[in-house]
Coordinates of C-alpha atoms and ligand atoms in Angstrom, one line a residue:
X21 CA 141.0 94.4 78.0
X22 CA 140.1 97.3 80.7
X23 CA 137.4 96.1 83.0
X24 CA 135.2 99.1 81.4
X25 CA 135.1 97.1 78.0
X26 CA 134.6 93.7 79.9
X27 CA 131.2 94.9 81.1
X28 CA 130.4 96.7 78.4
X29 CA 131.1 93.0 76.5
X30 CA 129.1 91.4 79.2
X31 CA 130.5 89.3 81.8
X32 CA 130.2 85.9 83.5
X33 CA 129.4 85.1 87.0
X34 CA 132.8 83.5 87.0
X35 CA 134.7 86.7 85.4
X36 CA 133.2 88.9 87.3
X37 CA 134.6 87.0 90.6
X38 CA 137.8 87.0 88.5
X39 CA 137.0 91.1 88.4
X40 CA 136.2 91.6 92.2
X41 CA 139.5 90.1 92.8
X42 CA 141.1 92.7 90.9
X43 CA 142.7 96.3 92.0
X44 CA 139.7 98.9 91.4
X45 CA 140.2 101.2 89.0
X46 CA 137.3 103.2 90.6
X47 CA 136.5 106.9 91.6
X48 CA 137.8 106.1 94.5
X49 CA 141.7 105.3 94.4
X50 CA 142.2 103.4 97.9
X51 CA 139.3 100.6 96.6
X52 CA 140.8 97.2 97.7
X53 CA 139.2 93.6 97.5
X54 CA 136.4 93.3 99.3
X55 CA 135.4 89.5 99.0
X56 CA 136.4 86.7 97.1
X57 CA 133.1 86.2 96.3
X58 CA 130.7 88.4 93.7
X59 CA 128.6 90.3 96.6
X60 CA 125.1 91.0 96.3
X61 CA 122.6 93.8 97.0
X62 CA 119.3 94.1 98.4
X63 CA 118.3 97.6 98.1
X64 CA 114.9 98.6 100.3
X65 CA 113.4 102.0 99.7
X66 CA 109.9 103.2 101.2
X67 CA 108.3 106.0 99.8
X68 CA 107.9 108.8 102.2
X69 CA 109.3 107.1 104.9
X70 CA 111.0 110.1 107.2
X71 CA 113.7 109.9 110.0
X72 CA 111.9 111.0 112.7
X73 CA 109.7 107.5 112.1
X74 CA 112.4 105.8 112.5
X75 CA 113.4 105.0 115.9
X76 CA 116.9 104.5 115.1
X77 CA 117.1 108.0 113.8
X78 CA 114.5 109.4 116.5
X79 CA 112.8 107.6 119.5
X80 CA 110.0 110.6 119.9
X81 CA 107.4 109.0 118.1
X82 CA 107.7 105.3 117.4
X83 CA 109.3 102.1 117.7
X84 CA 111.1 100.1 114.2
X85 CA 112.7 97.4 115.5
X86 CA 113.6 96.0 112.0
X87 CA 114.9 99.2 110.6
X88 CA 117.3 99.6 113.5
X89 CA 118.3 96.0 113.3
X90 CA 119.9 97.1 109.8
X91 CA 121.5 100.1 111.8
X92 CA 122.6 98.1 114.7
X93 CA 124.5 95.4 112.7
X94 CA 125.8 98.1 110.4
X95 CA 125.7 101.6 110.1
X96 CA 123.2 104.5 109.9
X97 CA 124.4 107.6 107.6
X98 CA 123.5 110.6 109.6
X99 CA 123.9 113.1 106.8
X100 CA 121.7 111.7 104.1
X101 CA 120.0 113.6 101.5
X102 CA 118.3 113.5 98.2
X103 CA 119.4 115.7 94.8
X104 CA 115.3 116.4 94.7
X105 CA 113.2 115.3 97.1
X106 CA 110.0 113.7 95.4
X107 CA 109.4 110.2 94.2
X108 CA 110.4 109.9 90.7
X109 CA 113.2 111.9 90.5
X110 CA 114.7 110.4 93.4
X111 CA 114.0 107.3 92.0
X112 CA 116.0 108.3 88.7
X113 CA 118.9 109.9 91.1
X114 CA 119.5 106.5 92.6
X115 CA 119.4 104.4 89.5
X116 CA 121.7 106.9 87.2
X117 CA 123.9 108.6 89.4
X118 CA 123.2 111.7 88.3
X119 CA 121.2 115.1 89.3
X120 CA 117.6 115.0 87.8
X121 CA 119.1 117.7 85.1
X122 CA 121.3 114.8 83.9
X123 CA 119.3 111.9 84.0
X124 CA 116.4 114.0 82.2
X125 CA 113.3 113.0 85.5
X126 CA 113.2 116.4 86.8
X127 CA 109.4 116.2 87.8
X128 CA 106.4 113.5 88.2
X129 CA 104.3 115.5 86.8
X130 CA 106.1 116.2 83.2
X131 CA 108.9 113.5 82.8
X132 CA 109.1 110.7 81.0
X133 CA 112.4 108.3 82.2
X134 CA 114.6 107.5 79.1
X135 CA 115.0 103.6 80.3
X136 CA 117.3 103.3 77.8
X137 CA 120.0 105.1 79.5
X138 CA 122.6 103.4 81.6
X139 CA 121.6 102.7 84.9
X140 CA 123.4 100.6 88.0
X141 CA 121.5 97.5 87.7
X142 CA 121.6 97.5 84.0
X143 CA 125.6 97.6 84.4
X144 CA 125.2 94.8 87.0
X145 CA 123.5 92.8 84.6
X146 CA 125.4 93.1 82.3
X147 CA 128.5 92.1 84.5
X148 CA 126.6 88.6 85.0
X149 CA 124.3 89.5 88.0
X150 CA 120.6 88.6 87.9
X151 CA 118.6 92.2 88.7
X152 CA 115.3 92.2 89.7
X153 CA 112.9 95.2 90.9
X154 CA 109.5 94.7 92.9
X155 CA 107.1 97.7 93.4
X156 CA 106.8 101.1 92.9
X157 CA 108.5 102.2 89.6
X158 CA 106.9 105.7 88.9
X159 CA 109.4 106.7 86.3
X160 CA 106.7 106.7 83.5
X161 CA 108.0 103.9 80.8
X162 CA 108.6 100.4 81.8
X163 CA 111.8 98.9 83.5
X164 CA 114.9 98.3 81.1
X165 CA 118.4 96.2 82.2
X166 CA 116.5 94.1 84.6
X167 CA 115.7 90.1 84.5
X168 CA 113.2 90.2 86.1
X169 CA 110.3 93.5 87.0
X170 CA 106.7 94.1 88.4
X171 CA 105.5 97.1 89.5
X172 CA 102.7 98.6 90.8
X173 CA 101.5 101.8 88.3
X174 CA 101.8 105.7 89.4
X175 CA 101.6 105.3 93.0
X176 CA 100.0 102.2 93.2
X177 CA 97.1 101.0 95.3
X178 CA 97.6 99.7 99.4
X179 CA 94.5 97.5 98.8
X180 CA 94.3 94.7 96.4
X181 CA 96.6 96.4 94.2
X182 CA 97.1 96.0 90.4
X183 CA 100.4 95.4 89.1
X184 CA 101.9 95.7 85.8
X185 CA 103.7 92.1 84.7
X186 CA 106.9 91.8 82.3
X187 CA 104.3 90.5 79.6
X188 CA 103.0 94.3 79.6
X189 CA 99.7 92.9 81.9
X190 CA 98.0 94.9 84.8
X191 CA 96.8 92.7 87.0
X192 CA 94.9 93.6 90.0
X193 CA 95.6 90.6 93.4
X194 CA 94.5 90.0 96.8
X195 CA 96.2 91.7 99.6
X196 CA 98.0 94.5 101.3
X197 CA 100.4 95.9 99.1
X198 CA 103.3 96.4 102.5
X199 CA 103.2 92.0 102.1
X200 CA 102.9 91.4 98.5
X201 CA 106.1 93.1 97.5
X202 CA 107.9 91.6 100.3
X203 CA 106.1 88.0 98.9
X204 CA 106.7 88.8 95.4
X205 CA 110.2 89.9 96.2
X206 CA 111.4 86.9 98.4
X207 CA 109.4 84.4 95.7
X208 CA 111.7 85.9 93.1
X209 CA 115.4 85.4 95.5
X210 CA 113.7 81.8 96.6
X211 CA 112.6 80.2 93.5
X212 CA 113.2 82.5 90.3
X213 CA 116.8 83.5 91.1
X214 CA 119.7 81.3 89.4
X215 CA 121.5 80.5 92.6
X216 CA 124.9 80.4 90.7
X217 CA 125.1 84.0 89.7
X218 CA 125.1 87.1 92.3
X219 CA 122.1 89.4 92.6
X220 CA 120.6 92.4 92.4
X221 CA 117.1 92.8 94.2
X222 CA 115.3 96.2 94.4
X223 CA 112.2 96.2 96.8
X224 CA 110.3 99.6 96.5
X225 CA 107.9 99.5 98.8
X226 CA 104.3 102.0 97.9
X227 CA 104.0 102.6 101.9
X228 CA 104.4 105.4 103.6
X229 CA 102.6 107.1 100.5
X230 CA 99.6 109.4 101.0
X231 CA 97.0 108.7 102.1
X232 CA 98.3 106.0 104.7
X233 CA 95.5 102.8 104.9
X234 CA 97.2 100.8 107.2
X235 CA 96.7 97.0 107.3
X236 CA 93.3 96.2 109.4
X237 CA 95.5 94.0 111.1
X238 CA 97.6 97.3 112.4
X239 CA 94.2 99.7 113.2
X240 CA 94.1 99.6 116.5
X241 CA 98.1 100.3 117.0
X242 CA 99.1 103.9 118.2
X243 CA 95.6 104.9 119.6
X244 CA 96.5 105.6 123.0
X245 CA 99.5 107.7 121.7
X246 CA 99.7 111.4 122.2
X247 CA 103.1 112.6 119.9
X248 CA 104.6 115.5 120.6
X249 CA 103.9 118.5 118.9
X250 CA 106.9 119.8 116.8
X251 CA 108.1 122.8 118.1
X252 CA 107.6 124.4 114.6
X253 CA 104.0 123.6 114.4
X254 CA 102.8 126.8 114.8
X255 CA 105.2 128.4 112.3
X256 CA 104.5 131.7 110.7
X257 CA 107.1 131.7 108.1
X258 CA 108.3 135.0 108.5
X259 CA 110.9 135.8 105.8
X260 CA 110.3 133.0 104.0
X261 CA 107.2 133.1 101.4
X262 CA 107.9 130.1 99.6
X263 CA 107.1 128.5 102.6
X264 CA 103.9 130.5 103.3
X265 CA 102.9 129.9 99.6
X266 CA 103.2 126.5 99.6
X267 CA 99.5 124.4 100.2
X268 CA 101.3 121.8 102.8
X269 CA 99.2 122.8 106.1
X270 CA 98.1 119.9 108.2
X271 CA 95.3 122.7 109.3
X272 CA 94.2 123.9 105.4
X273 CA 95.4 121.6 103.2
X274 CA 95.3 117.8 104.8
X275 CA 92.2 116.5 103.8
X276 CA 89.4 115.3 106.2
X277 CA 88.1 112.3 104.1
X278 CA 91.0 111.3 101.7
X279 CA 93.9 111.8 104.3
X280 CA 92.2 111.1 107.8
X281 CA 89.1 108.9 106.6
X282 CA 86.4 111.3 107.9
X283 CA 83.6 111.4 105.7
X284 CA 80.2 112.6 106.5
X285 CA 77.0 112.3 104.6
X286 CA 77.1 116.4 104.0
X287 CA 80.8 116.5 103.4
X288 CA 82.3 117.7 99.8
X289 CA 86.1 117.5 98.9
X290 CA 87.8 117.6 95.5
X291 CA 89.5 114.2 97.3
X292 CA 86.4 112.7 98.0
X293 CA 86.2 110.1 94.9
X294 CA 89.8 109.3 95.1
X295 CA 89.2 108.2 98.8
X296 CA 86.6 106.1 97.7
X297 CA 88.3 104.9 94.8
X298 CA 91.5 103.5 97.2
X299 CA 88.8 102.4 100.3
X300 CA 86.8 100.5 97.3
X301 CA 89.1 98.4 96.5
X302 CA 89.0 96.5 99.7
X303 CA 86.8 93.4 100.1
X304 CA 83.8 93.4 102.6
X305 CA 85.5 91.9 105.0
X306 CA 88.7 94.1 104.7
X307 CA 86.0 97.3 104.7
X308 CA 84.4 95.9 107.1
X309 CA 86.9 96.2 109.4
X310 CA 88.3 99.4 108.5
X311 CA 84.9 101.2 109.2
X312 CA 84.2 99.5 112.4
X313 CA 87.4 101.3 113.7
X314 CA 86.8 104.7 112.1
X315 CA 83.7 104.8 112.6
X316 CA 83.4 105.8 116.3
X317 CA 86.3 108.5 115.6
X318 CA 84.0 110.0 112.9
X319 CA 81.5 109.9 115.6
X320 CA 83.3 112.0 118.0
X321 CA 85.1 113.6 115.3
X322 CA 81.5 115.1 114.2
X323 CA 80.0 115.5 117.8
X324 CA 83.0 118.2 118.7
X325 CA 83.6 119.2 116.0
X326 CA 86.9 120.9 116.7
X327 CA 88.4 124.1 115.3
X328 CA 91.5 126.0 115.3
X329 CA 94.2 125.1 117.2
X330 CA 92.3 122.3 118.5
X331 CA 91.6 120.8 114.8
X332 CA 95.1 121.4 113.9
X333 CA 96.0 119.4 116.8
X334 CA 93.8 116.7 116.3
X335 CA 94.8 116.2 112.6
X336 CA 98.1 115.9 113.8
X337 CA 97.5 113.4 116.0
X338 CA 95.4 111.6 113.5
X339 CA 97.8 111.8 110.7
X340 CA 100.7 110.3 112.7
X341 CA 98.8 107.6 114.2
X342 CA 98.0 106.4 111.0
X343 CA 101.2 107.3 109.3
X344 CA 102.7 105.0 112.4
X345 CA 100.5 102.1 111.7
X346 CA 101.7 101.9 107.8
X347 CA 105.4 101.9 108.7
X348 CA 104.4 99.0 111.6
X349 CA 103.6 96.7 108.8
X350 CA 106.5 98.1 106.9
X351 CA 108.8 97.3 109.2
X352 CA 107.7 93.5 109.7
X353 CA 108.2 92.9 106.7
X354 CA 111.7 94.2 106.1
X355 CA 112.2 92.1 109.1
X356 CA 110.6 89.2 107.0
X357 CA 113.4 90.0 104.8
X358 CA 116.3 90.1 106.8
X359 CA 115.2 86.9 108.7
X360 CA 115.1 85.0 105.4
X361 CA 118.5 86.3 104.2
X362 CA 119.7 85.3 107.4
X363 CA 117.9 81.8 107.2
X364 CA 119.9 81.3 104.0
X365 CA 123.4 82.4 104.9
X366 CA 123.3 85.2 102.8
X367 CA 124.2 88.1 104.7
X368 CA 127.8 87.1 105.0
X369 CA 128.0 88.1 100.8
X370 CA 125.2 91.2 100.9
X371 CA 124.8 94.5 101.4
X372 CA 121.4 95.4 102.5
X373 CA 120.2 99.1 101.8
X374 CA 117.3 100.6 103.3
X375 CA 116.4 103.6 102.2
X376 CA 113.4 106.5 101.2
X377 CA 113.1 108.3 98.2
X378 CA 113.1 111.2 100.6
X379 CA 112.3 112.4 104.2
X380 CA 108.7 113.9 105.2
X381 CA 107.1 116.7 107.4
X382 CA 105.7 115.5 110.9
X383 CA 103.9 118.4 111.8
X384 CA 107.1 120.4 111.3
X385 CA 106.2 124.2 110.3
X386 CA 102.6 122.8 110.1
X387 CA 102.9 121.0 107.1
X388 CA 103.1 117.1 105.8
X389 CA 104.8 116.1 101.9
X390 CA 108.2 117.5 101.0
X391 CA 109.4 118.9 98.1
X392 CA 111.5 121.8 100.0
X393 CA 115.4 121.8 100.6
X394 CA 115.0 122.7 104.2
X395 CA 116.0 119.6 106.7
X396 CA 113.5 116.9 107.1
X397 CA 112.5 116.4 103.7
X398 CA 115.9 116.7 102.1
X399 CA 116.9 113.7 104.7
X400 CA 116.5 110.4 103.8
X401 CA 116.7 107.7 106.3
X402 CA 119.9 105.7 104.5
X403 CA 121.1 102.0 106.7
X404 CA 123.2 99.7 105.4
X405 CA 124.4 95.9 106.8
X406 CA 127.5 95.3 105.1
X407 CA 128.9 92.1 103.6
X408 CA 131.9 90.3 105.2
X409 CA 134.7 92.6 104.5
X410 CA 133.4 95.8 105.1
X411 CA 134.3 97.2 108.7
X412 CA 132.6 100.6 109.3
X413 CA 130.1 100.2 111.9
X414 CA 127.6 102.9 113.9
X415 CA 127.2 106.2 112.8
X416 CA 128.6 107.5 109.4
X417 CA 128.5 111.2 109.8
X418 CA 129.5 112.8 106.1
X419 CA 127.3 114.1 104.1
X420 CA 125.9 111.8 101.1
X421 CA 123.2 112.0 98.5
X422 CA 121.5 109.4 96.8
X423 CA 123.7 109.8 93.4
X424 CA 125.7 108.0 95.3
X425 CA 124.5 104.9 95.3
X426 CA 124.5 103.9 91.8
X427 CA 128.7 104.6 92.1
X428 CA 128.4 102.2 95.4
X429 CA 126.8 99.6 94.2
X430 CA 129.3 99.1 90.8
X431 CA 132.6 99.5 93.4
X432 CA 131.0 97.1 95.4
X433 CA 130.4 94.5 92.6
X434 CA 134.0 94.9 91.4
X435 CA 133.1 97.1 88.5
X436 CA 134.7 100.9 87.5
X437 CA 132.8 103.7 87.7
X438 CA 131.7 105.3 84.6
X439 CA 133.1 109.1 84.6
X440 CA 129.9 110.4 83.4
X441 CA 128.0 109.2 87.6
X442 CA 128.2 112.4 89.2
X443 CA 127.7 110.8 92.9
X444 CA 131.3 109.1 94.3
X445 CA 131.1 106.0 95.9
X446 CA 130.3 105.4 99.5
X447 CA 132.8 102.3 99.6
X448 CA 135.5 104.1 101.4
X449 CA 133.2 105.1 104.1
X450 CA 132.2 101.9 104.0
X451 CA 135.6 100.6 104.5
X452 CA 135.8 102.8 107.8
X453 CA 138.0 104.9 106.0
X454 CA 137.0 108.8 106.4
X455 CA 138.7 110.3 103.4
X456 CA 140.1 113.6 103.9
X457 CA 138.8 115.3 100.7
X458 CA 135.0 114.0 101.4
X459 CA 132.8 116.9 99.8
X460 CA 132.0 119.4 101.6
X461 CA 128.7 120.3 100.4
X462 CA 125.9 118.8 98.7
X463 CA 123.6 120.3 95.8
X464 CA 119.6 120.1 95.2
X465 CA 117.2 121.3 92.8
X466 CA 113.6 120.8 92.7
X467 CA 111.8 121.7 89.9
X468 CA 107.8 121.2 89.8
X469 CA 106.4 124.3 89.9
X470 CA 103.3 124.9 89.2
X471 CA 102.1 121.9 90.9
X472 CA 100.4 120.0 93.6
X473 CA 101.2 121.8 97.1
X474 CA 102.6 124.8 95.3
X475 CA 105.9 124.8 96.5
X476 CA 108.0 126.7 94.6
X477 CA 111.5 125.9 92.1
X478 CA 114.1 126.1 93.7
X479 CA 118.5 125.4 94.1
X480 CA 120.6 125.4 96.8
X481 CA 124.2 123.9 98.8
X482 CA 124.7 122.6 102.3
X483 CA 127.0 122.3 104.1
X484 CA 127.9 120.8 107.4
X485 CA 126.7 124.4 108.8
X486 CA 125.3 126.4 106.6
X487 CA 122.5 126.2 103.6
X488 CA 121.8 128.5 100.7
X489 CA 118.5 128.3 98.9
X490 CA 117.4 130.5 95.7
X491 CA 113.6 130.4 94.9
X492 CA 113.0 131.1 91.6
X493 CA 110.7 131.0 88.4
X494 CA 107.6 133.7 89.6
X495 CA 109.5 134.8 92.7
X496 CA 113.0 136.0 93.2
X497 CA 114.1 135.4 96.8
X498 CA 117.4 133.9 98.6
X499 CA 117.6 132.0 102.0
X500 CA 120.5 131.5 104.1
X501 CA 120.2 129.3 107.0
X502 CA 122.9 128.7 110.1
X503 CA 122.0 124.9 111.0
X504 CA 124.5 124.9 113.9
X505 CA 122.2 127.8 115.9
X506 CA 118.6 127.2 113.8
X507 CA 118.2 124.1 113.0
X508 CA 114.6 124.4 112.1
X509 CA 115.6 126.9 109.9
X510 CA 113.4 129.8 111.4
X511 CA 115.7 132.7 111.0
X512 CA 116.4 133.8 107.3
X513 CA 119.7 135.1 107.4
X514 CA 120.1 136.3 104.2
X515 CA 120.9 139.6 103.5
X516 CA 121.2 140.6 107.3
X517 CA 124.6 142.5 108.5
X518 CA 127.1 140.1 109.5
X519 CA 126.4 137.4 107.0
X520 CA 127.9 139.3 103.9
X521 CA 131.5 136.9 104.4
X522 CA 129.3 133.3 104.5
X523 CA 126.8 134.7 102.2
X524 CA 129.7 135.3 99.5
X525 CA 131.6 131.8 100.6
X526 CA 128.3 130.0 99.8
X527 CA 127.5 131.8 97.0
X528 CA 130.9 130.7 95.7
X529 CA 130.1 127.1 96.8
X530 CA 126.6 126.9 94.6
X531 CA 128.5 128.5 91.5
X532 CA 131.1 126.0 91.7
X533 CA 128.8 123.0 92.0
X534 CA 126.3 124.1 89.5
X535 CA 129.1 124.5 87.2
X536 CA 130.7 120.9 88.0
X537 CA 127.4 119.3 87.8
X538 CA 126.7 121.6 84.2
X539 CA 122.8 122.8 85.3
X540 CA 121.1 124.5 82.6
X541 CA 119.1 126.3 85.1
X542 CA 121.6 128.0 87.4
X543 CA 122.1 131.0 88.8
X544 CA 123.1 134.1 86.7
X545 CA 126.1 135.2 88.7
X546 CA 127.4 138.7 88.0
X547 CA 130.9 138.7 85.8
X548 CA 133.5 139.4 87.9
Ligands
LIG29 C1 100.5 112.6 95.0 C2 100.0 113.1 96.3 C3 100.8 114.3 96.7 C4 102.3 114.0 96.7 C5 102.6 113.6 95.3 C6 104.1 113.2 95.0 N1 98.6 113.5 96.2 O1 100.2 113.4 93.9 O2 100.4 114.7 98.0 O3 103.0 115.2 97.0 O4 101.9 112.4 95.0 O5 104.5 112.2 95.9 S1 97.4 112.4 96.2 O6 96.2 113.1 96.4 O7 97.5 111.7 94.9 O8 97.7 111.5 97.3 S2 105.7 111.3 95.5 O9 106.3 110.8 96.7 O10 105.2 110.3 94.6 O11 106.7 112.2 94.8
LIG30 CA1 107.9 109.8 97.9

């Protein structure tokens, strides 16, 4: 029997030990035994949680103690980036595998996930691991090849949040969303969890989603912080209109009341009955407290009011002091979760993941969301502490993507790859090995256009140096980027004397991964 046919049988706990004590068969032909015992995975991903909030990526802005610890006692991928940087087709990226073509969740706003289709956890399960997810789901149809699920729907509310039970009920509870998944999440490992078999545990956190109500206990954090000004704030976007299209400003397009809480008796905003809607659904006490603390910045807010330069700035400052305070209280609590799998001895046989389903603009070329393929937002923060066994510490400097964590996660529990995951598996590196043949250049493609911040369809390849982008669908234009002498991707290269040899190289790099990876929607390249 081939181990493929064993889990596709459904193992035991006790053959699947059996299994991790086996040669690997995987992607990766160097795989060796990693344990003697079935390891298990806690996998932590924030939504819109962005590098340079993360102090063990960038100590600019703030502090996260409790995301560096991960880092410090294991190691921080420095070249991390998502296949399509937005929520649910991240979210289908790291459960498949596979590029959002292939898993079929290309956009939020007009896919449906097939659950039915073979994911990581559902191959865990099926291998005798208990698999669990807590949180934000987003992918449209409910969880499949889990024991255990509840999520929060669409984006999910920070305040006395509803989530949607196994038994198909939405159920709205008391709290701040940051805790309750942690609660929900450590109540499942402490006392729903079948301590025999090894485990599975997503946590998907809802924060650092728009439009960042932090926890009253947090409000008054950050407030005598000045953050610097990105050096790209006052960006023009010369030679690039797909960046001067797209509805991202902090100055036009951040909204006073839903995004920075500033409401005014004579103020109107298309926003203004979500705000209320999210700000509702706190209790008078929780309201309370959060107007007490805006309210004197309204104050001022109104009595100046700024403009220009000035309001730009003091957006920005606004927007990343609140930004800050959400990730404060998402930070304790991941510490809440590494202290408790600490407390139970557990860390010896896990590997924890902490993740985002992509990075985020800070001010960076004036904007905040995502969406594009240019640096910060197709980052992702990725940390791992690593089970006994597993020797690569620090900094892990090739380039992944978050297909490759599905592949991970089956090396890791002893089971093959299926040929059909288009990520490889992040074990060797894992292993401190640094495989020669490591690709050398990563593919994205976002695809929801017309939408919400009008940023427009687009493909592209990095690589350690260089990017290539193709905007496409109602414009027609090409980017090239050199990363080593712009890396804020200010100078469009493409097309300009010099660059025809690295233009052609990367041109040859796209076809050839938009071929491997099959892409309906590629890029017509002449016959030669
Ligand atoms: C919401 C937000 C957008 C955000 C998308 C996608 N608007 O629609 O600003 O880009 O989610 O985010 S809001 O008015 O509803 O806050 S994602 O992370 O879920 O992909
Ligand atoms: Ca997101």
């Amino acid at each position: 029997m081939t181990k493929e046919t064993m889990f596709a049988a459904g193992m035991t706990a006790a053959a699947l030990a059996a299994v991790s004590a086996l040669p690997s068969c995987s992607a990766s032909k160097s795989a060796e035994k990693v344990s003697d015992k079935p390891l298990n995975i806690v996998y932590i991903m924030t939504d819109d949680h962005t590098a340079q909030m993360m102090s063990a990526y960038d100590t600019r802005n703030i502090n996260t103690p409790n995301l560096d610890r991960i880092a410090a006692d294991g190691v921080k991928f420095t070249n991390s980036f998502v296949a399509n940087s937005l929520s649910g087709p991240s979210r289908a990226c790291m459960l498949t595998g596979k590029h959002s073509h292939t898993n079929g969740f290309v956009s939020n706003e007009t896919s449906v996930f097939d659950a039915s289709q073979p994911t990581w956890p559902r191959y865990l399960r099926d291998a005798g691991y208990e698999t669990a997810i807590v949180g934000k789901w987003h992918l449209e149809t409910m969880p499949q090849g889990f024991d255990y699920w509840e999520i929060v729907p669409g984006q999910g509310d920070y305040w006395n949040p509803r989530f949607i039970k196994q038994s198909g009920d939405t159920v709205a509870e008391k709290g701040y969303i940051t805790h309750m998944i942690t609660d929900k999440s450590l109540h499942w490992l402490d006392s729903v969890h079948d301590p025999s078999k090894p485990f599975a545990l997503i946590i998907h956190h809802k924060a650092i989603h728009r439009n960042w109500l932090p926890d009253t206990a947090d409000l008054a954090l950050y407030e005598d912080v000045t953050f610097p000004i990105p050096e790209t704030f006052y960006d023009k976007y010369e030679g690039r209109p797909a960046a001067e299209a797209a509805e991202m400003r902090i100055l036009d397009h951040m909204d006073l009341i839903y995004d920075l809480k500033m409401d005014h008796p004579d103020s109107t905003s298309h926003l203004k009955s979500t705000y209320y809607a999210f700000v509702n659904r706190m209790d008078s006490a929780e309201r309370a407290k959060f107007e007490a603390f805006y309210q004197p910045i309204r104050d001022d807010f109104f009595a100046r009011n700024p403009k220009g330069r000035e309001l730009a700035e003091w957006k920005y400052q606004r927007y990343m002091r609140d930004y800050a305070k959400v990730v404060k209280s998402l930070d304790d609590n991941v510490g809440r979760v590494l202290d408790y799998l600490k407390e139970h001895d557990l860390l010896d046989n896990t590997l924890v993941v902490y993740a985002s389903d992509q990075g985020f603009y800070m001010g960076e070329h004036g904007w905040f969301d995502k969406r594009f393929m240019y640096e910060e937002s197709l980052n992702t923060p990725l940390v791992m502490m690593l089970p006994e066994g597993l020797k690569a510490r620090g900094d892990i400097n090739e380039m992944v993507q978050n297909i490759d964590y599905a592949p991970t996660f089956l090396e890791l529990a002893g089971l093959e790859v299926p040929a059909d995951i288009q990520g490889v598996s992040l074990m060797p590196l894992l292993r401190g090995e640094h495989p020669a043949d490591w690709r050398d250049a990563i593919y994205y493609h976002y695809h929801e256009y017309p939408a919400e911040h009008a940023v427009k369809r687009h493909y592209g390849v990095r690589t350690s140096r260089y990017k290539l982008m193709h905007f496409y669908n109602d414009i027609d234009h090409w980017e090239l980027y050199d990363l080593q002498s712009d890396p804020n991707e200010l100078n469009n290269l493409y097309g300009k004397p010099g660059y025809e040899d690295i233009t052609k190289e990367m041109l040859s790099k796209l076809k050839a991964l938009q071929e491997q990876y099959d892409d309906p929607i590629r890029h017509q390249f002449p016959i030669e």
